[in-house]
Amino acid sequence: MLGAVLSFVGMAIAARELSVELTALQILFWRSFVGALLMPILLSYYGWSQVKSSRYKMQISRGALHCLAQYGWLFGITMIPLAEVFALEFTTPIWTLILASVFLSEKFSFRRVASVGFGFVGVLLILRPGVDVIDTASIVVLGSAGLYAITYVMVKSLARTDTPLCIMFYMTYVQLLLSFIGILLNWGAPSFTLWIWVLFVGAFGLSAHFCMAEALSRSEASLVIPIDFLRLPIIMVLGYLLYSENIDSWLLAGVSLIVLGNYWNVRSIPANVTLPSSSKNIDRK
């Protein structure tokens, strides 16, 4: 799980470095391009049988929604402080709770209601509507968190029949195709000095999802997910050191409530909860 945390942080830093020359959509394309080159290497090790799926329509739909969500996240990375992007992204589990209760008929307990409440208040503290002009990029990131929540609910369904590598495979290539279509009218390639960051953003993007899937398949969610909270303090420190991004009391208060809401919900997960068997079966070839 620590690998996933460092990969997500590394991807954000790489994307910020690329933003000096590339738009968010162009960064998305090159991130997907590198991921598409690395995917066959993973599959040659774990076996191409991992990508078999009888639910390709849902896989493609999930990949398209993830593409939109990833674009929103990258747009935020290029426009607003990194800590704010990560804080708003952490509302994804809260949106997932709401969607899972509606579409998957999951129980909506008092603890989960309180978790949603904490998250909502945390967002209000960060955005401060009526006090400051709300940045458009902040709204885009919040919207991308909602889209991520939809894709997570879809993954919970897909994981009953398909492997994590299968989900990653469709996500990578659907994202590559859609982002390529999107940049045809505004093509942009990084200069030679930025190609190292292209490799980083692609490699970190793929490793983040892979490490997350591996962590969740090897341990209980109640043990794994809290480690993901390390992303926030790490990105706050790096944003301050690398880009002189200020960390004000409103952001800290909002982040604290969002993390508290997420943590409280995770603590409600039984210690012996297990993931669907298909999400564990990444058998080496």
PDB file of C-alpha atoms in Angstrom:
ATOM      1  CA  MET A   1       0.000   0.000   0.000  1.00  0.00           C
ATOM      2  CA  LEU A   2       2.919   2.319   0.661  1.00  0.00           C
ATOM      3  CA  GLY A   3       3.907   1.739  -2.963  1.00  0.00           C
ATOM      4  CA  ALA A   4       0.487   2.994  -4.059  1.00  0.00           C
ATOM      5  CA  VAL A   5       0.800   6.079  -1.837  1.00  0.00           C
ATOM      6  CA  LEU A   6       4.219   6.991  -3.228  1.00  0.00           C
ATOM      7  CA  SER A   7       3.064   6.271  -6.781  1.00  0.00           C
ATOM      8  CA  PHE A   8       0.050   8.595  -6.518  1.00  0.00           C
ATOM      9  CA  VAL A   9       2.257  11.343  -5.082  1.00  0.00           C
ATOM     10  CA  GLY A  10       4.899  10.761  -7.755  1.00  0.00           C
ATOM     11  CA  MET A  11       2.289  10.930 -10.508  1.00  0.00           C
ATOM     12  CA  ALA A  12       1.039  14.274  -9.173  1.00  0.00           C
ATOM     13  CA  ILE A  13       4.550  15.759  -9.079  1.00  0.00           C
ATOM     14  CA  ALA A  14       5.313  14.476 -12.586  1.00  0.00           C
ATOM     15  CA  ALA A  15       2.050  15.909 -13.924  1.00  0.00           C
ATOM     16  CA  ARG A  16       2.772  19.294 -12.327  1.00  0.00           C
ATOM     17  CA  GLU A  17       6.216  19.346 -13.980  1.00  0.00           C
ATOM     18  CA  LEU A  18       4.691  18.502 -17.364  1.00  0.00           C
ATOM     19  CA  SER A  19       2.097  21.256 -17.006  1.00  0.00           C
ATOM     20  CA  VAL A  20       4.714  23.882 -17.904  1.00  0.00           C
ATOM     21  CA  GLU A  21       4.363  22.737 -21.530  1.00  0.00           C
ATOM     22  CA  LEU A  22       1.345  20.434 -21.789  1.00  0.00           C
ATOM     23  CA  THR A  23      -2.373  20.759 -21.120  1.00  0.00           C
ATOM     24  CA  ALA A  24      -4.183  18.348 -18.814  1.00  0.00           C
ATOM     25  CA  LEU A  25      -5.563  16.412 -21.798  1.00  0.00           C
ATOM     26  CA  GLN A  26      -2.120  16.098 -23.367  1.00  0.00           C
ATOM     27  CA  ILE A  27      -0.683  14.869 -20.063  1.00  0.00           C
ATOM     28  CA  LEU A  28      -3.504  12.318 -19.887  1.00  0.00           C
ATOM     29  CA  PHE A  29      -2.630  11.015 -23.350  1.00  0.00           C
ATOM     30  CA  TRP A  30       1.079  10.617 -22.634  1.00  0.00           C
ATOM     31  CA  ARG A  31       0.368   9.050 -19.253  1.00  0.00           C
ATOM     32  CA  SER A  32      -1.894   6.523 -20.998  1.00  0.00           C
ATOM     33  CA  PHE A  33       0.636   5.994 -23.799  1.00  0.00           C
ATOM     34  CA  VAL A  34       3.376   4.966 -21.371  1.00  0.00           C
ATOM     35  CA  GLY A  35       0.926   2.803 -19.440  1.00  0.00           C
ATOM     36  CA  ALA A  36      -0.088   1.067 -22.671  1.00  0.00           C
ATOM     37  CA  LEU A  37       3.567   0.259 -23.374  1.00  0.00           C
ATOM     38  CA  LEU A  38       4.105  -1.161 -19.887  1.00  0.00           C
ATOM     39  CA  MET A  39       0.903  -3.211 -19.722  1.00  0.00           C
ATOM     40  CA  PRO A  40       2.180  -6.046 -22.000  1.00  0.00           C
ATOM     41  CA  ILE A  41       5.190  -6.451 -19.695  1.00  0.00           C
ATOM     42  CA  LEU A  42       2.888  -7.048 -16.727  1.00  0.00           C
ATOM     43  CA  LEU A  43       0.735  -9.441 -18.716  1.00  0.00           C
ATOM     44  CA  SER A  44       3.716 -11.416 -19.992  1.00  0.00           C
ATOM     45  CA  TYR A  45       4.523 -12.129 -16.335  1.00  0.00           C
ATOM     46  CA  TYR A  46       1.045 -12.750 -14.946  1.00  0.00           C
ATOM     47  CA  GLY A  47      -0.464 -14.265 -18.083  1.00  0.00           C
ATOM     48  CA  TRP A  48      -2.636 -12.897 -20.871  1.00  0.00           C
ATOM     49  CA  SER A  49      -5.520 -14.992 -19.594  1.00  0.00           C
ATOM     50  CA  GLN A  50      -5.925 -12.272 -16.954  1.00  0.00           C
ATOM     51  CA  VAL A  51      -7.618  -9.948 -19.483  1.00  0.00           C
ATOM     52  CA  LYS A  52     -10.445 -12.314 -20.411  1.00  0.00           C
ATOM     53  CA  SER A  53     -13.828 -10.778 -19.681  1.00  0.00           C
ATOM     54  CA  SER A  54     -17.434 -11.499 -20.566  1.00  0.00           C
ATOM     55  CA  ARG A  55     -18.435  -7.992 -19.462  1.00  0.00           C
ATOM     56  CA  TYR A  56     -16.526  -5.907 -21.955  1.00  0.00           C
ATOM     57  CA  LYS A  57     -19.328  -3.347 -22.294  1.00  0.00           C
ATOM     58  CA  MET A  58     -19.111  -2.468 -18.611  1.00  0.00           C
ATOM     59  CA  GLN A  59     -15.321  -2.526 -18.811  1.00  0.00           C
ATOM     60  CA  ILE A  60     -15.370  -0.012 -21.677  1.00  0.00           C
ATOM     61  CA  SER A  61     -17.939   2.171 -19.916  1.00  0.00           C
ATOM     62  CA  ARG A  62     -15.889   2.118 -16.738  1.00  0.00           C
ATOM     63  CA  GLY A  63     -12.747   3.006 -18.706  1.00  0.00           C
ATOM     64  CA  ALA A  64     -14.491   5.977 -20.330  1.00  0.00           C
ATOM     65  CA  LEU A  65     -15.728   7.323 -16.990  1.00  0.00           C
ATOM     66  CA  HIS A  66     -12.290   6.846 -15.462  1.00  0.00           C
ATOM     67  CA  CYS A  67     -10.822   8.811 -18.378  1.00  0.00           C
ATOM     68  CA  LEU A  68     -13.100  11.759 -17.579  1.00  0.00           C
ATOM     69  CA  ALA A  69     -12.294  11.510 -13.878  1.00  0.00           C
ATOM     70  CA  GLN A  70      -8.559  11.353 -14.570  1.00  0.00           C
ATOM     71  CA  TYR A  71      -8.798  14.413 -16.806  1.00  0.00           C
ATOM     72  CA  GLY A  72     -10.522  16.358 -14.027  1.00  0.00           C
ATOM     73  CA  TRP A  73      -7.839  15.307 -11.547  1.00  0.00           C
ATOM     74  CA  LEU A  74      -5.017  16.328 -13.893  1.00  0.00           C
ATOM     75  CA  PHE A  75      -6.772  19.626 -14.650  1.00  0.00           C
ATOM     76  CA  GLY A  76      -6.762  20.346 -10.931  1.00  0.00           C
ATOM     77  CA  ILE A  77      -3.091  19.368 -10.621  1.00  0.00           C
ATOM     78  CA  THR A  78      -2.198  21.999 -13.228  1.00  0.00           C
ATOM     79  CA  MET A  79      -4.355  24.764 -11.729  1.00  0.00           C
ATOM     80  CA  ILE A  80      -4.645  24.628  -7.920  1.00  0.00           C
ATOM     81  CA  PRO A  81      -2.430  23.614  -4.953  1.00  0.00           C
ATOM     82  CA  LEU A  82      -1.609  19.916  -4.839  1.00  0.00           C
ATOM     83  CA  ALA A  83      -2.855  19.564  -1.261  1.00  0.00           C
ATOM     84  CA  GLU A  84      -6.270  20.921  -2.250  1.00  0.00           C
ATOM     85  CA  VAL A  85      -6.497  18.469  -5.165  1.00  0.00           C
ATOM     86  CA  PHE A  86      -5.724  15.523  -2.905  1.00  0.00           C
ATOM     87  CA  ALA A  87      -8.097  16.737  -0.200  1.00  0.00           C
ATOM     88  CA  LEU A  88     -11.014  17.046  -2.628  1.00  0.00           C
ATOM     89  CA  GLU A  89     -10.096  13.699  -4.186  1.00  0.00           C
ATOM     90  CA  PHE A  90     -10.469  12.112  -0.751  1.00  0.00           C
ATOM     91  CA  THR A  91     -14.205  12.768  -0.971  1.00  0.00           C
ATOM     92  CA  THR A  92     -14.373   9.865  -3.444  1.00  0.00           C
ATOM     93  CA  PRO A  93     -15.032   7.241  -0.711  1.00  0.00           C
ATOM     94  CA  ILE A  94     -17.846   9.425   0.594  1.00  0.00           C
ATOM     95  CA  TRP A  95     -19.493   9.641  -2.823  1.00  0.00           C
ATOM     96  CA  THR A  96     -18.936   5.886  -3.154  1.00  0.00           C
ATOM     97  CA  LEU A  97     -20.865   5.278   0.072  1.00  0.00           C
ATOM     98  CA  ILE A  98     -23.845   7.171  -1.293  1.00  0.00           C
ATOM     99  CA  LEU A  99     -23.763   5.474  -4.700  1.00  0.00           C
ATOM    100  CA  ALA A 100     -23.249   1.990  -3.237  1.00  0.00           C
ATOM    101  CA  SER A 101     -26.251   2.438  -0.972  1.00  0.00           C
ATOM    102  CA  VAL A 102     -28.403   3.511  -3.927  1.00  0.00           C
ATOM    103  CA  PHE A 103     -27.263   1.123  -6.649  1.00  0.00           C
ATOM    104  CA  LEU A 104     -25.841  -1.846  -4.724  1.00  0.00           C
ATOM    105  CA  SER A 105     -28.357  -1.746  -1.860  1.00  0.00           C
ATOM    106  CA  GLU A 106     -25.578  -1.553   0.716  1.00  0.00           C
ATOM    107  CA  LYS A 107     -26.637  -0.689   4.264  1.00  0.00           C
ATOM    108  CA  PHE A 108     -26.403   3.020   5.108  1.00  0.00           C
ATOM    109  CA  SER A 109     -25.683   3.001   8.847  1.00  0.00           C
ATOM    110  CA  PHE A 110     -25.442   5.929  11.241  1.00  0.00           C
ATOM    111  CA  ARG A 111     -21.657   5.684  11.075  1.00  0.00           C
ATOM    112  CA  ARG A 112     -21.766   6.058   7.311  1.00  0.00           C
ATOM    113  CA  VAL A 113     -24.187   8.978   7.506  1.00  0.00           C
ATOM    114  CA  ALA A 114     -21.813  10.693   9.941  1.00  0.00           C
ATOM    115  CA  SER A 115     -18.897   9.933   7.620  1.00  0.00           C
ATOM    116  CA  VAL A 116     -20.690  11.647   4.732  1.00  0.00           C
ATOM    117  CA  GLY A 117     -21.517  14.591   7.005  1.00  0.00           C
ATOM    118  CA  PHE A 118     -17.903  15.066   8.067  1.00  0.00           C
ATOM    119  CA  GLY A 119     -16.777  14.932   4.452  1.00  0.00           C
ATOM    120  CA  PHE A 120     -19.388  17.440   3.305  1.00  0.00           C
ATOM    121  CA  VAL A 121     -18.430  19.950   6.012  1.00  0.00           C
ATOM    122  CA  GLY A 122     -14.756  19.408   5.178  1.00  0.00           C
ATOM    123  CA  VAL A 123     -15.395  20.292   1.539  1.00  0.00           C
ATOM    124  CA  LEU A 124     -17.258  23.449   2.582  1.00  0.00           C
ATOM    125  CA  LEU A 125     -14.303  24.514   4.737  1.00  0.00           C
ATOM    126  CA  ILE A 126     -11.899  24.035   1.829  1.00  0.00           C
ATOM    127  CA  LEU A 127     -14.046  25.767  -0.802  1.00  0.00           C
ATOM    128  CA  ARG A 128     -15.600  28.385   1.544  1.00  0.00           C
ATOM    129  CA  PRO A 129     -18.541  29.322  -0.714  1.00  0.00           C
ATOM    130  CA  GLY A 130     -19.717  32.871  -0.090  1.00  0.00           C
ATOM    131  CA  VAL A 131     -16.366  33.865   1.431  1.00  0.00           C
ATOM    132  CA  ASP A 132     -13.964  33.340  -1.460  1.00  0.00           C
ATOM    133  CA  VAL A 133     -14.650  32.971  -5.156  1.00  0.00           C
ATOM    134  CA  ILE A 134     -14.708  29.220  -5.726  1.00  0.00           C
ATOM    135  CA  ASP A 135     -12.040  28.213  -8.218  1.00  0.00           C
ATOM    136  CA  THR A 136     -13.441  26.445 -11.273  1.00  0.00           C
ATOM    137  CA  ALA A 137     -10.638  23.896 -11.006  1.00  0.00           C
ATOM    138  CA  SER A 138     -11.792  22.996  -7.488  1.00  0.00           C
ATOM    139  CA  ILE A 139     -15.282  22.242  -8.785  1.00  0.00           C
ATOM    140  CA  VAL A 140     -13.792  20.156 -11.611  1.00  0.00           C
ATOM    141  CA  VAL A 141     -11.739  18.123  -9.111  1.00  0.00           C
ATOM    142  CA  LEU A 142     -14.785  17.632  -6.903  1.00  0.00           C
ATOM    143  CA  GLY A 143     -16.696  16.434  -9.966  1.00  0.00           C
ATOM    144  CA  SER A 144     -13.878  14.048 -10.839  1.00  0.00           C
ATOM    145  CA  ALA A 145     -14.103  12.619  -7.311  1.00  0.00           C
ATOM    146  CA  GLY A 146     -17.766  11.888  -7.989  1.00  0.00           C
ATOM    147  CA  LEU A 147     -16.854  10.179 -11.268  1.00  0.00           C
ATOM    148  CA  TYR A 148     -14.172   8.145  -9.508  1.00  0.00           C
ATOM    149  CA  ALA A 149     -16.846   7.026  -7.060  1.00  0.00           C
ATOM    150  CA  ILE A 150     -18.992   5.763  -9.940  1.00  0.00           C
ATOM    151  CA  THR A 151     -16.034   3.825 -11.350  1.00  0.00           C
ATOM    152  CA  TYR A 152     -15.312   2.313  -7.918  1.00  0.00           C
ATOM    153  CA  VAL A 153     -18.887   1.087  -7.644  1.00  0.00           C
ATOM    154  CA  MET A 154     -18.503  -0.430 -11.119  1.00  0.00           C
ATOM    155  CA  VAL A 155     -15.241  -2.075 -10.038  1.00  0.00           C
ATOM    156  CA  LYS A 156     -17.007  -3.655  -7.057  1.00  0.00           C
ATOM    157  CA  SER A 157     -19.340  -5.280  -9.565  1.00  0.00           C
ATOM    158  CA  LEU A 158     -16.631  -6.190 -12.102  1.00  0.00           C
ATOM    159  CA  ALA A 159     -14.400  -7.709  -9.407  1.00  0.00           C
ATOM    160  CA  ARG A 160     -16.920 -10.519  -8.974  1.00  0.00           C
ATOM    161  CA  THR A 161     -15.956 -11.911 -12.381  1.00  0.00           C
ATOM    162  CA  ASP A 162     -12.836 -10.117 -13.677  1.00  0.00           C
ATOM    163  CA  THR A 163      -9.281  -9.780 -12.372  1.00  0.00           C
ATOM    164  CA  PRO A 164      -7.666  -6.471 -11.356  1.00  0.00           C
ATOM    165  CA  LEU A 165      -5.332  -6.735 -14.355  1.00  0.00           C
ATOM    166  CA  CYS A 166      -8.324  -7.106 -16.655  1.00  0.00           C
ATOM    167  CA  ILE A 167      -9.832  -3.921 -15.223  1.00  0.00           C
ATOM    168  CA  MET A 168      -6.489  -2.114 -15.564  1.00  0.00           C
ATOM    169  CA  PHE A 169      -6.097  -3.374 -19.143  1.00  0.00           C
ATOM    170  CA  TYR A 170      -9.414  -1.963 -20.322  1.00  0.00           C
ATOM    171  CA  MET A 171      -8.900   1.243 -18.345  1.00  0.00           C
ATOM    172  CA  THR A 172      -5.484   1.866 -19.903  1.00  0.00           C
ATOM    173  CA  TYR A 173      -6.412   1.305 -23.534  1.00  0.00           C
ATOM    174  CA  VAL A 174      -9.835   2.961 -23.421  1.00  0.00           C
ATOM    175  CA  GLN A 175      -8.190   5.967 -21.789  1.00  0.00           C
ATOM    176  CA  LEU A 176      -5.463   5.977 -24.450  1.00  0.00           C
ATOM    177  CA  LEU A 177      -7.982   5.931 -27.300  1.00  0.00           C
ATOM    178  CA  LEU A 178     -10.251   8.631 -25.889  1.00  0.00           C
ATOM    179  CA  SER A 179      -7.413  10.964 -24.917  1.00  0.00           C
ATOM    180  CA  PHE A 180      -5.845  10.521 -28.378  1.00  0.00           C
ATOM    181  CA  ILE A 181      -9.111  11.549 -30.024  1.00  0.00           C
ATOM    182  CA  GLY A 182      -9.279  14.504 -27.658  1.00  0.00           C
ATOM    183  CA  ILE A 183      -5.852  15.930 -28.526  1.00  0.00           C
ATOM    184  CA  LEU A 184      -6.082  15.538 -32.310  1.00  0.00           C
ATOM    185  CA  LEU A 185      -7.070  19.208 -32.661  1.00  0.00           C
ATOM    186  CA  ASN A 186      -4.508  20.344 -30.093  1.00  0.00           C
ATOM    187  CA  TRP A 187      -1.552  18.035 -30.439  1.00  0.00           C
ATOM    188  CA  GLY A 188       1.303  18.551 -28.031  1.00  0.00           C
ATOM    189  CA  ALA A 189       4.460  16.601 -27.299  1.00  0.00           C
ATOM    190  CA  PRO A 190       6.890  17.346 -24.476  1.00  0.00           C
ATOM    191  CA  SER A 191      10.341  18.723 -25.149  1.00  0.00           C
ATOM    192  CA  PHE A 192      13.313  16.410 -24.773  1.00  0.00           C
ATOM    193  CA  THR A 193      14.070  17.572 -21.229  1.00  0.00           C
ATOM    194  CA  LEU A 194      10.556  16.660 -20.048  1.00  0.00           C
ATOM    195  CA  TRP A 195      10.453  13.118 -21.379  1.00  0.00           C
ATOM    196  CA  ILE A 196      11.702  11.740 -18.079  1.00  0.00           C
ATOM    197  CA  TRP A 197       8.550  13.174 -16.463  1.00  0.00           C
ATOM    198  CA  VAL A 198       6.421  11.522 -19.153  1.00  0.00           C
ATOM    199  CA  LEU A 199       7.925   8.174 -18.199  1.00  0.00           C
ATOM    200  CA  PHE A 200       7.343   8.926 -14.520  1.00  0.00           C
ATOM    201  CA  VAL A 201       3.698   9.965 -14.910  1.00  0.00           C
ATOM    202  CA  GLY A 202       2.927   6.836 -16.932  1.00  0.00           C
ATOM    203  CA  ALA A 203       4.857   4.402 -14.755  1.00  0.00           C
ATOM    204  CA  PHE A 204       3.565   5.871 -11.489  1.00  0.00           C
ATOM    205  CA  GLY A 205       0.007   5.883 -12.820  1.00  0.00           C
ATOM    206  CA  LEU A 206       0.132   2.183 -13.638  1.00  0.00           C
ATOM    207  CA  SER A 207       1.985   1.166 -10.479  1.00  0.00           C
ATOM    208  CA  ALA A 208      -0.440   3.104  -8.249  1.00  0.00           C
ATOM    209  CA  HIS A 209      -3.437   1.090  -9.437  1.00  0.00           C
ATOM    210  CA  PHE A 210      -1.505  -2.181  -9.423  1.00  0.00           C
ATOM    211  CA  CYS A 211      -0.153  -1.674  -5.886  1.00  0.00           C
ATOM    212  CA  MET A 212      -3.602  -0.694  -4.631  1.00  0.00           C
ATOM    213  CA  ALA A 213      -5.163  -3.840  -6.110  1.00  0.00           C
ATOM    214  CA  GLU A 214      -2.392  -6.021  -4.695  1.00  0.00           C
ATOM    215  CA  ALA A 215      -2.685  -4.466  -1.236  1.00  0.00           C
ATOM    216  CA  LEU A 216      -6.449  -4.937  -1.107  1.00  0.00           C
ATOM    217  CA  SER A 217      -6.114  -8.539  -2.266  1.00  0.00           C
ATOM    218  CA  ARG A 218      -3.572  -9.375   0.449  1.00  0.00           C
ATOM    219  CA  SER A 219      -5.060  -7.652   3.497  1.00  0.00           C
ATOM    220  CA  GLU A 220      -8.299  -6.326   4.968  1.00  0.00           C
ATOM    221  CA  ALA A 221      -9.551  -2.988   3.704  1.00  0.00           C
ATOM    222  CA  SER A 222      -9.729  -1.707   7.288  1.00  0.00           C
ATOM    223  CA  LEU A 223      -5.946  -2.131   7.527  1.00  0.00           C
ATOM    224  CA  VAL A 224      -4.997  -0.984   4.036  1.00  0.00           C
ATOM    225  CA  ILE A 225      -7.091   2.134   3.434  1.00  0.00           C
ATOM    226  CA  PRO A 226      -5.869   4.179   6.452  1.00  0.00           C
ATOM    227  CA  ILE A 227      -2.341   4.001   5.013  1.00  0.00           C
ATOM    228  CA  ASP A 228      -3.643   5.876   1.964  1.00  0.00           C
ATOM    229  CA  PHE A 229      -4.232   8.885   4.229  1.00  0.00           C
ATOM    230  CA  LEU A 230      -0.453   9.394   4.238  1.00  0.00           C
ATOM    231  CA  ARG A 231      -0.840  10.913   0.789  1.00  0.00           C
ATOM    232  CA  LEU A 232      -2.204  14.145   2.249  1.00  0.00           C
ATOM    233  CA  PRO A 233       0.646  15.114   4.617  1.00  0.00           C
ATOM    234  CA  ILE A 234       3.243  13.962   2.065  1.00  0.00           C
ATOM    235  CA  ILE A 235       1.783  16.071  -0.750  1.00  0.00           C
ATOM    236  CA  MET A 236       1.336  19.048   1.598  1.00  0.00           C
ATOM    237  CA  VAL A 237       5.035  18.994   2.487  1.00  0.00           C
ATOM    238  CA  LEU A 238       6.157  18.475  -1.120  1.00  0.00           C
ATOM    239  CA  GLY A 239       3.832  21.194  -2.398  1.00  0.00           C
ATOM    240  CA  TYR A 240       5.316  23.609   0.125  1.00  0.00           C
ATOM    241  CA  LEU A 241       8.945  22.640  -0.538  1.00  0.00           C
ATOM    242  CA  LEU A 242       8.791  22.343  -4.333  1.00  0.00           C
ATOM    243  CA  TYR A 243       6.188  24.932  -5.315  1.00  0.00           C
ATOM    244  CA  SER A 244       5.905  27.221  -2.258  1.00  0.00           C
ATOM    245  CA  GLU A 245       2.220  26.338  -1.847  1.00  0.00           C
ATOM    246  CA  ASN A 246       0.726  27.758   1.332  1.00  0.00           C
ATOM    247  CA  ILE A 247      -1.163  25.553   3.773  1.00  0.00           C
ATOM    248  CA  ASP A 248      -3.788  27.633   5.565  1.00  0.00           C
ATOM    249  CA  SER A 249      -5.907  26.763   8.589  1.00  0.00           C
ATOM    250  CA  TRP A 250      -9.068  26.331   6.485  1.00  0.00           C
ATOM    251  CA  LEU A 251      -7.408  23.690   4.324  1.00  0.00           C
ATOM    252  CA  LEU A 252      -6.063  21.874   7.379  1.00  0.00           C
ATOM    253  CA  ALA A 253      -9.479  21.913   9.052  1.00  0.00           C
ATOM    254  CA  GLY A 254     -11.215  20.649   5.909  1.00  0.00           C
ATOM    255  CA  VAL A 255      -8.629  17.930   5.352  1.00  0.00           C
ATOM    256  CA  SER A 256      -8.952  16.809   8.977  1.00  0.00           C
ATOM    257  CA  LEU A 257     -12.729  16.410   8.711  1.00  0.00           C
ATOM    258  CA  ILE A 258     -12.533  14.543   5.392  1.00  0.00           C
ATOM    259  CA  VAL A 259      -9.889  12.164   6.762  1.00  0.00           C
ATOM    260  CA  LEU A 260     -11.868  11.709   9.990  1.00  0.00           C
ATOM    261  CA  GLY A 261     -15.000  10.854   8.029  1.00  0.00           C
ATOM    262  CA  ASN A 262     -13.144   8.342   5.869  1.00  0.00           C
ATOM    263  CA  TYR A 263     -11.355   6.784   8.831  1.00  0.00           C
ATOM    264  CA  TRP A 264     -14.549   6.444  10.846  1.00  0.00           C
ATOM    265  CA  ASN A 265     -16.200   4.651   7.959  1.00  0.00           C
ATOM    266  CA  VAL A 266     -13.213   2.329   7.405  1.00  0.00           C
ATOM    267  CA  ARG A 267     -13.266   1.381  11.082  1.00  0.00           C
ATOM    268  CA  SER A 268     -16.786   0.052  10.563  1.00  0.00           C
ATOM    269  CA  ILE A 269     -15.513  -2.589   8.124  1.00  0.00           C
ATOM    270  CA  PRO A 270     -15.307  -5.989   9.867  1.00  0.00           C
ATOM    271  CA  ALA A 271     -11.753  -7.171  10.442  1.00  0.00           C
ATOM    272  CA  ASN A 272     -12.413 -10.437   8.646  1.00  0.00           C
ATOM    273  CA  VAL A 273     -13.879  -8.870   5.504  1.00  0.00           C
ATOM    274  CA  THR A 274     -12.549 -10.379   2.316  1.00  0.00           C
ATOM    275  CA  LEU A 275     -12.565  -9.217  -1.248  1.00  0.00           C
ATOM    276  CA  PRO A 276     -14.200 -11.120  -4.088  1.00  0.00           C
ATOM    277  CA  SER A 277     -12.167 -14.123  -5.122  1.00  0.00           C
ATOM    278  CA  SER A 278     -11.565 -12.730  -8.596  1.00  0.00           C
ATOM    279  CA  SER A 279      -9.730  -9.745  -7.118  1.00  0.00           C
ATOM    280  CA  LYS A 280      -7.244 -12.074  -5.466  1.00  0.00           C
ATOM    281  CA  ASN A 281      -6.471 -14.266  -8.436  1.00  0.00           C
ATOM    282  CA  ILE A 282      -3.473 -12.590 -10.026  1.00  0.00           C
ATOM    283  CA  ASP A 283      -1.744 -15.905 -10.571  1.00  0.00           C
ATOM    284  CA  ARG A 284       1.799 -15.761 -11.884  1.00  0.00           C
ATOM    285  CA  LYS A 285       2.260 -17.409 -15.229  1.00  0.00           C
TER     286      LYS A 285
END
